[in-house]
């Protein structure tokens, strides 16, 4: 059992890992963490070289790091094939017949791929790509549902040195075009469709629509996921090929050639402050080392674990913590195709019980949805196989943290709240589950080799509990190498604030113990009467109220205070909203944070506008409260009706 201690000064709960957990964990004590952290910061080259040596290299590097800000080269002169560490090595280390991926489709079918089978599939697909004329450094777009073939496609690209760019299956044809144009892809790998909430997402059809605008695609390889009238597919002769037909024509043997450590591995698009997505470029050796080491230490992956990361491969979390990191560790993982609430909110817990998941990694937004759905879902399943929980993507509000800890983790599982970004490639700030005391809401301490700090506008480190910009002062192996095709934007976005220092774009504060509290994107930080206030803080306060399931807070110009606070609130099912309740919530926020944080306006809404990946689209809410309407690109919005309903409410 992890036990909690009341911290008398702050009233916050501190959770310490249970002795039984620590005993078997890789990092067992804070003293061990501190010693290793110190060494990793003083001699990063030595620390990271030790980690990298655990991977498969065909030629050893001559220098661990070459740094000429803002450009890093890791493991200079080294040569490797990323696929060998993720797949081939397991054929000779006793894991050949171990399950690599246990997949469940949304309708309920299940499939297991051992490392040996995964190897055969990856080699076969690598040969298919080669037969299509794909060469090293060519860009290949992947637009697939959550099936093992998505992972196979990524690994096969890596194997032949092609650069994959995965697009989340929830993105529209328009978004595909933008990305295709930016990276000038030569081929697309897709599926006839995928299941999501009982419906078929017509992926190939979206690709066809995109290809009416982008003409440089030479081949489209289509995996048959659905194979029925539910997903009718038109194949264009000479351009479109069925995966299974091609597989029948090529060999399942492929020898992995080595590429330079700095060979491009993938481009992943992420949103920036402008409308144009940024193509974040990661390279082979450093990225693999970072994802491998973080899985090993933060998820404490052991040979008998069953690990499940609920992210989609279309996001960085799916890249780092489904495909590369876990496979390089030789773990068994669960992969699930569909929605958490199909057929109901018990689905995730059914999967945990069925496959005896021991490490579970998900997003706070999902946790809040589960809270709203009701405790009976997890309570009616056996979740005793779980030993470690993780969260990622946004600050987790203490209420959600506590619910996760008690209802899912049975108060026995440590929770790792992992802070990182598409750009950082791997987790940067997180508890280590066997040693770090955690308090709900903080991602705690930097990972090995991560020189994180919080700076003020002048570049000085701020004092305890003062807010500032979160930065990383030293290069790390899995850092982005550039924004594809836009070096200027790379410099402007990340390196211009302080010379030689990476600016993450997040606001944060550090408490007296050194724990990092991420307050959210700096563009979401409000300044109310001269006080800095994270929208995340106000949201967390609102969500701490018993009627609130979820909330989003944005700023609005205010004559006197500079910025006023507008809160959008979703209440738990079955609860009636009223003006009195709005008043009560204002008081409640005032009570938790201080009068300064009381929202000026509260709007109740049955749902918040979200991207299909579950991120709240605050940009839309800001625009809505500022102008009463939404003009920008809303192609990534999950449910368009949410916006029109809110617009109506604001008009009234
Ligand atoms: O604001 C931080 C937030 O998500 C941003 C990165 O988003 P993305 O590149 O899409 O990657 C998400 C998955 C790594 C960060 O700048 N963020 C991510 N994790 C956390 C977080 N904020 C607070 N706590 C976290 N654990």
XYZ file of C-alpha atoms and ligand atoms in Angstrom:
678
model
C 0.000 0.000 0.000
C 1.274 3.470 -0.750
C 0.607 5.539 2.290
C -0.186 9.204 2.408
C 1.126 11.707 4.885
C -0.517 14.985 5.591
C 1.818 17.860 4.942
C 0.987 20.193 7.835
C 2.248 23.379 6.212
C 0.335 23.187 2.968
C -2.509 20.850 3.769
C -1.545 18.853 0.663
C -1.282 15.125 0.640
C 2.091 13.613 -0.018
C 2.136 10.102 -1.351
C 5.158 7.919 -0.965
C 5.735 4.715 -2.879
C 5.112 1.524 -0.958
C 8.148 -0.383 0.280
C 7.236 -3.440 -1.805
C 7.233 -1.281 -4.925
C 10.519 0.422 -4.153
C 12.249 -2.851 -3.352
C 11.829 -4.119 -6.912
C 12.060 -0.787 -8.725
C 15.136 0.257 -10.650
C 15.492 3.466 -8.665
C 14.753 2.617 -5.061
C 15.511 5.749 -3.078
C 15.728 9.496 -3.399
C 19.410 9.253 -2.531
C 19.926 7.025 -5.569
C 17.932 9.405 -7.764
C 19.845 12.433 -6.539
C 23.222 10.794 -7.047
C 22.383 9.659 -10.554
C 20.761 12.994 -11.401
C 23.827 14.888 -10.270
C 26.096 12.687 -12.355
C 23.822 12.951 -15.379
C 23.881 16.753 -15.230
C 27.592 17.053 -14.614
C 28.545 14.488 -17.232
C 25.596 14.048 -19.609
C 27.754 12.380 -22.257
C 28.775 9.621 -19.864
C 25.275 9.137 -18.504
C 23.591 8.912 -21.895
C 26.319 6.805 -23.469
C 25.688 4.203 -20.791
C 21.996 4.115 -21.716
C 22.690 4.090 -25.443
C 25.052 1.128 -25.040
C 22.072 -0.994 -23.992
C 20.682 -0.590 -27.508
C 21.888 -2.316 -30.662
C 24.469 -0.374 -32.669
C 26.227 -1.591 -35.793
C 28.996 0.961 -35.325
C 29.884 2.689 -32.090
C 29.913 6.484 -31.885
C 33.077 8.467 -31.403
C 31.593 11.373 -29.439
C 28.421 11.299 -27.323
C 27.421 14.912 -27.970
C 28.298 17.699 -30.340
C 26.454 20.871 -29.352
C 26.422 24.088 -31.260
C 23.279 25.789 -30.019
C 20.580 25.294 -31.094
C 21.764 22.209 -32.974
C 22.653 18.990 -31.202
C 24.193 15.829 -32.574
C 24.111 12.792 -30.344
C 26.276 9.701 -30.645
C 28.280 11.234 -33.443
C 29.621 8.738 -35.939
C 27.474 5.943 -34.517
C 25.410 3.783 -36.847
C 22.286 1.847 -36.009
C 19.022 0.571 -37.319
C 16.322 1.574 -34.824
C 14.324 -1.478 -35.780
C 17.048 -3.803 -34.545
C 16.688 -2.507 -30.996
C 12.896 -2.603 -31.124
C 12.471 -5.961 -32.802
C 15.464 -7.975 -34.018
C 17.363 -8.019 -30.725
C 14.457 -9.811 -29.048
C 14.803 -12.788 -31.388
C 18.022 -13.723 -29.648
C 17.489 -12.529 -26.081
C 14.848 -15.019 -25.045
C 11.852 -12.872 -25.988
C 11.215 -14.220 -29.493
C 7.968 -15.910 -28.502
C 6.936 -13.312 -25.974
C 3.845 -11.252 -26.826
C 4.941 -7.880 -28.142
C 1.481 -6.529 -28.935
C -1.843 -7.803 -27.654
C -4.367 -5.956 -29.747
C -8.080 -5.584 -29.275
C -10.326 -4.113 -31.937
C -13.238 -1.990 -30.895
C -15.817 -4.604 -31.927
C -14.027 -7.031 -29.604
C -11.733 -9.225 -31.682
C -8.294 -9.876 -30.290
C -4.901 -10.635 -31.831
C -1.456 -11.249 -30.396
C 1.831 -10.675 -32.171
C 4.951 -12.153 -30.653
C 8.269 -10.439 -31.216
C 9.066 -13.093 -33.821
C 5.816 -12.462 -35.660
C 6.291 -8.713 -35.395
C 9.727 -9.138 -36.947
C 8.327 -11.082 -39.874
C 5.578 -8.509 -40.458
C 7.989 -5.585 -40.295
C 10.457 -7.243 -42.670
C 7.671 -8.071 -45.110
C 6.381 -4.532 -45.064
C 9.878 -3.105 -45.430
C 10.152 -5.159 -48.605
C 6.798 -3.825 -49.806
C 8.034 -0.260 -49.329
C 11.254 -1.027 -51.168
C 9.284 -2.604 -54.019
C 7.341 0.659 -54.266
C 10.597 2.512 -54.787
C 10.728 4.135 -51.361
C 14.264 5.083 -50.423
C 16.065 6.321 -47.348
C 14.984 9.850 -46.358
C 11.802 9.721 -48.464
C 8.801 10.912 -46.464
C 5.988 8.424 -45.963
C 2.669 9.486 -44.489
C 0.868 7.056 -42.193
C -2.865 7.578 -41.643
C -4.195 4.533 -39.894
C -6.426 3.341 -37.093
C -4.987 1.885 -33.910
C -4.032 -1.502 -35.319
C -0.697 -3.319 -35.081
C -0.211 -2.442 -38.754
C 0.278 1.208 -37.756
C 3.230 0.187 -35.595
C 4.463 -2.222 -38.271
C 4.332 0.576 -40.853
C 6.324 2.926 -38.620
C 8.948 0.308 -37.880
C 9.223 -0.714 -41.529
C 9.858 2.919 -42.511
C 12.534 3.151 -39.841
C 14.019 -0.109 -41.047
C 14.641 1.194 -44.558
C 15.588 4.678 -43.368
C 12.438 6.362 -44.695
C 10.976 9.184 -42.609
C 7.473 8.529 -41.360
C 4.949 11.167 -40.593
C 1.928 9.802 -38.800
C -1.304 11.777 -38.951
C -3.906 11.103 -36.314
C -6.827 9.197 -37.843
C -9.247 11.800 -36.531
C -7.793 14.533 -38.740
C -9.696 15.645 -41.791
C -8.690 15.516 -45.436
C -7.788 19.227 -45.255
C -5.302 18.587 -42.502
C -3.783 15.752 -44.474
C -3.191 18.053 -47.445
C -1.401 20.683 -45.338
C 0.952 18.116 -43.929
C 1.558 16.319 -47.214
C 2.500 19.618 -48.816
C 4.799 20.580 -46.006
C 6.846 17.381 -45.993
C 6.370 16.503 -49.676
C 5.510 12.918 -48.988
C 5.960 10.316 -51.687
C 3.751 7.548 -50.309
C 0.832 7.066 -47.938
C 0.013 4.049 -45.834
C -3.604 3.876 -44.782
C -6.490 1.494 -44.084
C -9.913 1.051 -45.560
C -11.199 2.298 -42.217
C -11.124 1.896 -38.486
C -13.739 1.552 -35.782
C -14.486 4.435 -33.458
C -17.515 4.494 -31.199
C -19.229 1.809 -33.226
C -18.822 3.643 -36.518
C -16.360 3.214 -39.333
C -13.964 6.101 -39.924
C -13.430 6.149 -43.704
C -9.682 6.659 -43.773
C -9.009 5.699 -47.368
C -11.803 7.960 -48.531
C -10.218 10.885 -46.651
C -6.917 10.086 -48.326
C -8.642 10.075 -51.737
C -10.107 13.499 -50.977
C -6.722 14.826 -49.895
C -5.075 13.460 -53.021
C -7.393 15.505 -55.200
C -5.346 18.468 -54.012
C -1.906 16.975 -53.449
C -0.589 15.278 -56.553
C 2.893 14.092 -55.624
C 1.919 10.788 -54.027
C 3.283 7.871 -56.002
C 1.833 5.023 -53.976
C -0.947 4.442 -51.504
C -0.743 1.176 -49.602
C -4.036 0.171 -48.057
C -4.382 -2.190 -45.144
C -7.673 -4.004 -45.068
C -8.973 -3.478 -41.550
C -12.707 -3.542 -42.218
C -12.974 -5.538 -45.426
C -16.700 -5.095 -45.926
C -19.370 -2.824 -47.337
C -19.024 -0.698 -44.214
C -15.876 0.752 -45.741
C -16.211 0.858 -49.518
C -12.848 1.539 -51.126
C -11.973 2.765 -54.573
C -8.513 1.711 -55.681
C -6.778 3.814 -58.298
C -4.846 1.587 -60.634
C -1.092 2.126 -60.585
C -1.276 4.245 -57.430
C -3.232 2.249 -54.852
C -2.191 -1.189 -53.616
C -3.635 -3.583 -51.059
C -1.159 -4.379 -48.294
C -2.084 -8.098 -48.262
C -1.711 -8.474 -52.020
C 1.719 -6.880 -51.949
C 2.741 -8.994 -48.973
C 2.075 -12.121 -50.980
C 4.594 -10.977 -53.569
C 7.598 -10.085 -51.436
C 9.999 -11.893 -49.149
C 9.562 -11.884 -45.378
C 13.310 -11.626 -44.940
C 15.076 -8.312 -44.705
C 18.480 -7.454 -43.374
C 18.581 -4.254 -41.368
C 21.091 -1.785 -42.772
C 22.684 0.725 -40.416
C 21.999 4.452 -40.652
C 23.742 7.371 -39.084
C 22.727 8.162 -35.508
C 21.442 11.540 -36.742
C 19.476 10.017 -39.622
C 15.927 11.476 -39.620
C 13.468 9.063 -38.034
C 10.168 10.903 -38.230
C 8.353 14.172 -38.610
C 5.361 14.746 -36.383
C 3.114 17.754 -36.807
C 1.996 19.718 -33.816
C 0.188 23.000 -33.330
C 2.046 26.186 -32.707
C 0.919 29.690 -32.021
C 0.194 30.268 -35.675
C -2.299 28.301 -37.758
C 0.384 26.367 -39.628
C 1.377 23.146 -37.906
C 5.030 22.636 -37.111
C 6.761 19.516 -38.435
C 8.860 18.413 -35.490
C 11.849 16.397 -36.665
C 13.355 13.626 -34.554
C 16.429 11.594 -35.380
C 17.337 7.977 -34.782
C 19.969 7.379 -32.086
C 19.137 10.107 -29.575
C 15.383 9.681 -29.781
C 15.603 5.948 -29.269
C 17.947 6.376 -26.319
C 15.611 8.887 -24.651
C 12.452 6.842 -25.105
C 14.203 3.642 -24.068
C 15.653 5.082 -20.864
C 12.458 6.845 -19.779
C 10.408 3.665 -20.223
C 12.957 1.760 -18.198
C 13.155 4.174 -15.284
C 9.812 6.005 -15.243
C 7.527 3.124 -16.165
C 9.960 0.794 -14.482
C 9.251 -1.768 -17.221
C 10.001 -5.307 -16.124
C 9.907 -8.478 -18.165
C 6.613 -9.696 -16.726
C 4.746 -6.411 -17.068
C 1.729 -5.897 -19.280
C 1.870 -2.270 -20.278
C -0.891 -0.199 -21.819
C -0.641 3.331 -23.125
C -4.059 4.516 -24.278
C -2.738 7.229 -26.609
C -3.117 7.103 -30.362
C -0.024 6.479 -32.492
C -0.903 9.736 -34.222
C 0.481 11.682 -31.271
C 3.968 11.822 -29.816
C 2.845 9.714 -26.871
C 1.996 6.923 -29.278
C 5.357 7.262 -31.008
C 7.487 7.299 -27.888
C 5.413 5.169 -25.538
C 3.716 2.667 -27.829
C 6.130 2.121 -30.668
C 9.737 2.933 -29.840
C 10.305 3.021 -26.076
C 8.270 -0.023 -25.015
C 9.465 -2.234 -27.873
C 13.094 -1.309 -27.246
C 12.452 -2.521 -23.688
C 10.949 -5.793 -24.941
C 7.781 -5.366 -22.923
C 4.369 -6.898 -23.646
C 1.846 -4.221 -24.450
C -1.864 -3.897 -24.997
C -3.098 -1.863 -27.925
C -6.756 -0.922 -28.277
C -8.412 0.399 -31.395
C -11.442 2.241 -30.165
C -13.092 4.692 -27.819
C -12.959 4.493 -24.017
C -16.743 4.648 -23.831
C -17.625 1.939 -26.314
C -19.916 0.228 -25.653
C -19.749 2.040 -22.295
C -17.271 3.577 -19.867
C -16.331 0.167 -18.559
C -14.319 -0.723 -21.667
C -10.873 0.318 -20.425
C -11.385 -1.521 -17.159
C -12.587 -4.598 -19.027
C -9.315 -4.549 -20.937
C -7.247 -4.094 -17.789
C -8.974 -7.097 -16.250
C -8.917 -9.254 -19.376
C -5.222 -8.755 -20.189
C -4.073 -8.229 -16.595
C -2.519 -4.872 -17.353
C 0.100 -3.860 -14.802
C 1.202 -0.427 -16.075
C -1.453 1.948 -17.344
C -0.748 5.337 -18.967
C -3.531 7.728 -19.924
C -4.566 11.396 -20.041
C -6.246 13.525 -17.366
C -9.058 14.342 -19.766
C -9.936 10.657 -19.936
C -9.819 10.389 -16.163
C -12.254 13.267 -15.820
C -14.592 11.613 -18.303
C -14.475 8.455 -16.188
C -15.254 10.407 -13.044
C -18.248 11.906 -14.760
C -19.448 8.514 -15.969
C -19.589 7.102 -12.467
C -17.591 4.921 -10.093
C -19.591 1.787 -10.754
C -17.626 1.170 -13.962
C -14.211 0.639 -12.363
C -15.722 -0.730 -9.154
C -17.308 -3.649 -10.961
C -14.008 -4.773 -12.533
C -10.987 -6.482 -11.048
C -8.133 -3.977 -11.383
C -5.784 -5.726 -8.986
C -3.198 -6.475 -11.715
C -2.301 -2.770 -11.894
C 0.914 -1.741 -10.167
C 1.748 1.622 -11.741
C -0.306 4.456 -13.248
C 0.729 7.362 -15.427
C -0.733 10.531 -16.854
C 0.319 12.860 -19.642
C -0.790 15.785 -21.746
C -1.906 18.444 -19.333
C -1.643 19.245 -15.683
C -3.762 16.801 -13.732
C -6.115 18.457 -11.302
C -5.779 17.089 -7.773
C -9.369 15.830 -7.758
C -8.736 13.674 -10.819
C -5.412 12.543 -9.369
C -7.051 11.379 -6.154
C -9.833 9.596 -7.967
C -7.287 7.844 -10.227
C -5.233 6.908 -7.197
C -8.111 5.443 -5.228
C -10.602 4.119 -7.792
C -8.141 2.826 -10.372
C -4.951 2.341 -8.408
C -6.644 0.941 -5.302
C -4.402 3.313 -3.319
C -1.517 0.964 -3.977
C -0.171 2.185 -7.334
C 2.250 5.082 -7.631
C 1.187 7.678 -10.196
C 3.730 9.180 -12.559
C 2.527 12.560 -13.822
C 4.794 12.949 -16.839
C 5.534 16.349 -18.333
C 6.966 16.506 -21.812
C 6.165 17.618 -25.361
C 6.221 16.554 -28.980
C 9.427 18.563 -29.151
C 11.155 16.901 -26.219
C 10.527 13.419 -27.659
C 10.612 11.778 -24.260
C 9.439 12.452 -20.708
C 11.356 15.311 -19.074
C 9.787 15.854 -15.664
C 8.178 13.029 -13.733
C 8.281 11.135 -10.497
C 10.296 7.921 -10.468
C 7.740 5.457 -9.162
C 9.954 3.691 -6.640
C 11.217 6.757 -4.855
C 9.679 10.152 -5.574
C 7.180 11.492 -3.039
C 4.291 12.882 -5.060
C 1.670 15.501 -4.408
C -1.388 15.580 -6.668
C -0.883 18.153 -9.414
C 2.894 18.288 -9.680
C 5.009 16.421 -12.231
C 7.682 16.622 -9.502
C 11.337 16.403 -10.545
C 13.413 16.385 -13.718
C 14.467 13.110 -15.274
C 18.155 12.242 -15.555
C 20.081 14.583 -17.798
C 17.268 17.141 -17.886
C 18.471 20.518 -16.684
C 15.050 22.076 -16.163
C 14.642 25.513 -14.648
C 12.188 28.371 -14.396
C 13.360 31.742 -15.594
C 11.975 35.247 -15.457
C 11.966 37.640 -18.417
C 15.549 38.681 -17.736
C 16.842 35.121 -17.681
C 17.236 34.882 -13.906
C 16.067 31.774 -12.128
C 12.969 32.594 -10.083
C 12.571 31.861 -6.385
C 10.397 29.153 -4.822
C 6.744 29.342 -5.830
C 7.325 32.200 -8.235
C 5.989 31.705 -11.725
C 8.139 31.886 -14.846
C 9.044 30.235 -18.116
C 9.928 26.594 -18.092
C 13.242 26.037 -19.862
C 15.769 23.272 -20.425
C 19.332 24.502 -20.195
C 21.232 21.585 -21.628
C 20.667 19.518 -24.775
C 19.182 16.040 -24.313
C 19.254 13.078 -26.708
C 15.577 12.963 -27.722
C 15.249 16.697 -28.351
C 13.791 17.869 -31.636
C 16.475 18.653 -34.171
C 14.562 21.284 -36.108
C 11.164 22.201 -37.519
C 11.149 20.450 -40.843
C 11.933 22.929 -43.598
C 11.829 25.930 -41.273
C 15.036 26.576 -39.363
C 13.999 30.154 -38.725
C 10.834 29.133 -36.963
C 12.816 26.552 -35.002
C 15.104 29.276 -33.659
C 12.324 31.809 -33.109
C 10.013 29.469 -31.305
C 12.376 27.694 -28.965
C 15.726 29.443 -28.742
C 15.215 33.178 -29.004
C 14.118 33.939 -25.451
C 17.435 33.004 -23.847
C 20.606 32.203 -25.810
C 21.396 28.491 -25.945
C 18.423 27.600 -23.757
C 15.293 25.743 -24.855
C 12.021 27.508 -23.990
C 9.181 25.047 -23.640
C 6.342 27.548 -23.920
C 4.895 26.458 -20.604
C 4.568 28.412 -17.419
C 5.624 26.747 -14.195
C 6.640 27.276 -10.619
C 8.821 25.228 -8.330
C 7.922 24.613 -4.736
C 10.416 24.629 -1.889
C 11.191 20.960 -2.406
C 12.028 21.593 -6.038
C 8.845 20.081 -7.477
C 7.734 21.537 -10.790
C 4.108 22.653 -11.019
C 3.181 23.253 -14.638
C 0.614 26.007 -14.906
C -0.126 25.492 -18.586
C 0.855 27.030 -21.875
C 2.030 30.550 -21.473
C -0.481 31.709 -23.977
C -3.121 30.502 -21.536
C -1.751 32.412 -18.592
C -3.933 35.293 -17.513
C -2.951 38.489 -15.900
C -5.722 39.591 -13.604
C -5.134 42.890 -11.834
C -1.422 42.385 -12.225
C -1.504 38.862 -10.827
C -0.352 35.955 -12.855
C -2.906 33.171 -12.896
C -2.848 29.891 -14.789
C -6.107 28.990 -16.444
C -5.269 25.463 -15.319
C -5.307 26.574 -11.705
C -8.814 28.019 -11.974
C -9.991 24.928 -13.828
C -8.543 22.708 -11.194
C -10.357 24.672 -8.518
C -13.634 24.375 -10.386
C -13.195 20.677 -10.946
C -12.528 20.272 -7.262
C -16.168 21.218 -6.680
C -18.368 18.153 -6.330
C -20.784 19.061 -9.135
C -18.145 19.821 -11.755
C -16.916 17.229 -14.218
C -14.771 19.431 -16.390
C -14.076 23.072 -17.073
C -12.170 25.370 -19.388
C -11.144 28.867 -18.461
C -10.094 31.637 -20.805
C -9.245 35.289 -20.480
C -11.270 38.194 -21.812
C -10.154 41.805 -21.952
C -11.403 43.604 -18.877
C -11.515 47.343 -18.463
C -10.285 47.436 -14.909
C -8.480 44.216 -14.225
C -6.685 43.877 -17.554
C -8.087 40.436 -18.049
C -11.271 38.925 -16.755
C -11.916 35.217 -16.336
C -14.555 33.309 -18.231
C -15.272 29.745 -17.213
C -17.017 27.082 -19.222
C -18.264 24.317 -17.003
C -19.621 20.835 -17.576
C -21.403 19.387 -14.580
C -21.662 15.717 -13.660
C -24.539 13.782 -15.174
C -27.906 14.187 -13.523
C -27.114 17.583 -11.969
C -29.273 20.624 -12.708
C -27.525 23.933 -13.376
C -28.743 27.321 -12.171
C -27.663 30.877 -11.450
C -27.313 29.940 -7.808
C -24.912 27.205 -8.754
C -22.844 29.645 -10.831
C -22.631 31.907 -7.803
C -21.620 29.021 -5.613
C -18.867 28.032 -8.035
C -17.489 31.598 -8.065
C -17.329 31.539 -4.311
C -15.786 28.126 -4.359
C -12.959 29.263 -6.661
C -12.476 32.303 -4.461
C -12.238 29.982 -1.540
C -9.666 27.675 -3.105
C -7.354 30.199 -4.800
C -8.362 33.676 -3.659
C -10.867 36.351 -4.682
C -8.677 37.325 -7.612
C -9.389 34.022 -9.322
C -13.181 34.175 -9.169
C -14.563 33.828 -12.679
C -16.383 36.894 -13.949
C -18.703 34.749 -15.998
C -19.651 31.109 -15.922
C -21.290 29.308 -18.799
C -22.649 25.822 -18.356
C -22.238 23.529 -21.305
C -22.985 19.818 -21.747
C -19.563 19.392 -23.395
C -16.417 21.413 -24.068
C -15.066 21.914 -27.577
C -12.314 19.360 -27.951
C -9.995 18.053 -30.587
C -10.510 14.440 -31.434
C -7.587 13.625 -29.204
C -9.451 15.112 -26.272
C -7.611 18.409 -25.893
C -9.852 21.320 -25.000
C -9.697 23.939 -27.761
C -9.236 27.043 -25.646
C -8.372 29.045 -28.724
C -11.998 28.683 -29.834
C -13.344 29.638 -26.451
C -11.119 32.704 -26.319
C -12.294 33.744 -29.725
C -15.858 33.057 -28.765
C -15.774 35.180 -25.630
C -13.854 37.941 -27.375
C -15.947 38.197 -30.524
C -19.038 36.080 -29.956
C -18.129 33.914 -32.898
C -15.503 31.514 -34.180
C -13.760 32.207 -37.454
C -10.562 30.124 -37.453
C -9.936 26.594 -38.545
C -12.155 24.193 -36.646
C -11.433 21.070 -38.672
C -9.915 19.334 -35.671
C -12.978 19.865 -33.501
C -14.642 16.670 -32.282
C -18.200 17.976 -32.035
C -19.170 21.092 -33.966
C -22.515 21.473 -32.213
C -20.780 22.380 -28.950
C -19.612 25.640 -30.489
C -22.943 26.619 -32.024
C -24.730 25.936 -28.714
C -22.245 28.089 -26.818
C -22.527 30.844 -29.376
C -26.278 30.835 -28.814
C -25.807 30.974 -25.052
C -23.387 33.862 -25.266
C -25.757 35.759 -27.561
C -28.457 35.446 -24.922
O 1.586 22.335 -21.882
C 2.243 21.106 -21.736
C 1.252 19.982 -21.792
O 1.212 19.551 -23.122
C 2.147 20.288 -23.906
C 2.763 19.412 -24.938
O 1.762 18.951 -25.785
P 2.111 17.891 -26.894
O 3.317 18.307 -27.645
O 0.860 17.667 -27.632
O 2.505 16.598 -26.114
C 1.588 15.993 -25.285
C 2.148 14.682 -24.801
C 3.509 14.751 -24.248
C 3.124 20.827 -22.929
O 3.789 21.974 -23.424
N 1.623 18.866 -20.931
C 2.028 17.651 -21.298
N 2.180 16.845 -20.233
C 1.895 17.572 -19.157
C 1.553 18.868 -19.601
N 1.232 19.836 -18.736
C 1.250 19.539 -17.427
N 1.558 18.332 -16.937
C 1.879 17.314 -17.751
N 2.167 16.130 -17.258
